[in-house]
C-alpha angles and dihedrals in degrees: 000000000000132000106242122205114255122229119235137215104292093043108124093225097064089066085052122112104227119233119231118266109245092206134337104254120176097270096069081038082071094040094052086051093043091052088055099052090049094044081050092051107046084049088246130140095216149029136184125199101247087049072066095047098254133117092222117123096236136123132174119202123183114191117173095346098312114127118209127184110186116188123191090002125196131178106227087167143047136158114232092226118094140214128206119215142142122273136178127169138217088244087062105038111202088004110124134168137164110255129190114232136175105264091233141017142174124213137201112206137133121264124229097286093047094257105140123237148142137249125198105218121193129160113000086350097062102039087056090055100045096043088045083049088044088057097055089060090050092255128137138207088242095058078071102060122084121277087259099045089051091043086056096042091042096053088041079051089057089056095054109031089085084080088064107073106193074010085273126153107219114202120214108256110260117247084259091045088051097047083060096030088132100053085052103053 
């Protein structure tokens, strides 16, 4: 398994609308392991593939130590009653703004072994799989807030995107990826 570097907001890719995955080889195997290392590691609940800079349609969510890989996701329910709650996202480090969610959906995807079934999300649960959903069609937490919210969060987001050379987000190596640093790089 390997950290990856997150794209950040700017970043072409996260306006991308991701393609469905034929079949999990073991190639996206690896990817899907590898997108939970980096979301670990980067202290997130969930991750979508173009925050990693691929076209796959693929997200991992991990809420109260349940780890979720949906691939080809789809919502084929959603209460009509909302929730309002604070998100960020690991795309837009420090950035936060209230968003207004359905309070429970339930979604169809494939698991990690391509075997098709559903997950009812409310609460957390169900904002992380709606915001990492929202990411395969190219769409961010921010495109929810009011013109003047985003306008705010936007301009705080100028003054910080300077840390993000390639607006790219670089993890610290992990202590098992420094004990073979020179083999990485």
């Amino acid at each position: 398994m390997s950290l990856l570097g997150i794209h950040v907001l700017g970043s072409p890719v996260l306006r991308a609308v991701t393609t469905p995955v034929p079949q999990v080889t073991d190639a996206m195997q690896q990817l899907i392991d590898d997108m939970f290392e980096t979301m670990y590691a980067a202290q997130g609940i969930g991750l979508a593939a173009p925050q990693v800079g691929r076209l796959e349609r693929v997200a991992v969510v991990d809420v109260e130590k349940n780890p979720i890989v949906i691939v080809n996701p789809e919502i084929v329910l959603q209460d009509q009653d909302t929730a309002r709650a604070e998100e960020g996202c690991l795309s837009i480090p420090d950035i936060y703004g209230d968003v207004v969610r359905p309070g429970r959906v339930v979604v169809r995807a494939l698991d990690r072994q391509g075997k098709p079934f559903e997950v009812e999300g409310t609460d957390l649960l169900g904002r992380a799989l709606q915001h990492e959903i929202d990411h395969l069609h190219g769409k961010l937490f921010i495109d929810y807030l009011s013109f003047l919210k985003r306008r705010a969060a936007l301009a705080k987001w100028e003054g910080m995107k300077d840390k993000y050379p390639g607006l790219l987000r670089k993890l610290p190596l992990s202590a098992a990826d420094e004990a073979h640093e020179d083999e990485i790089l």
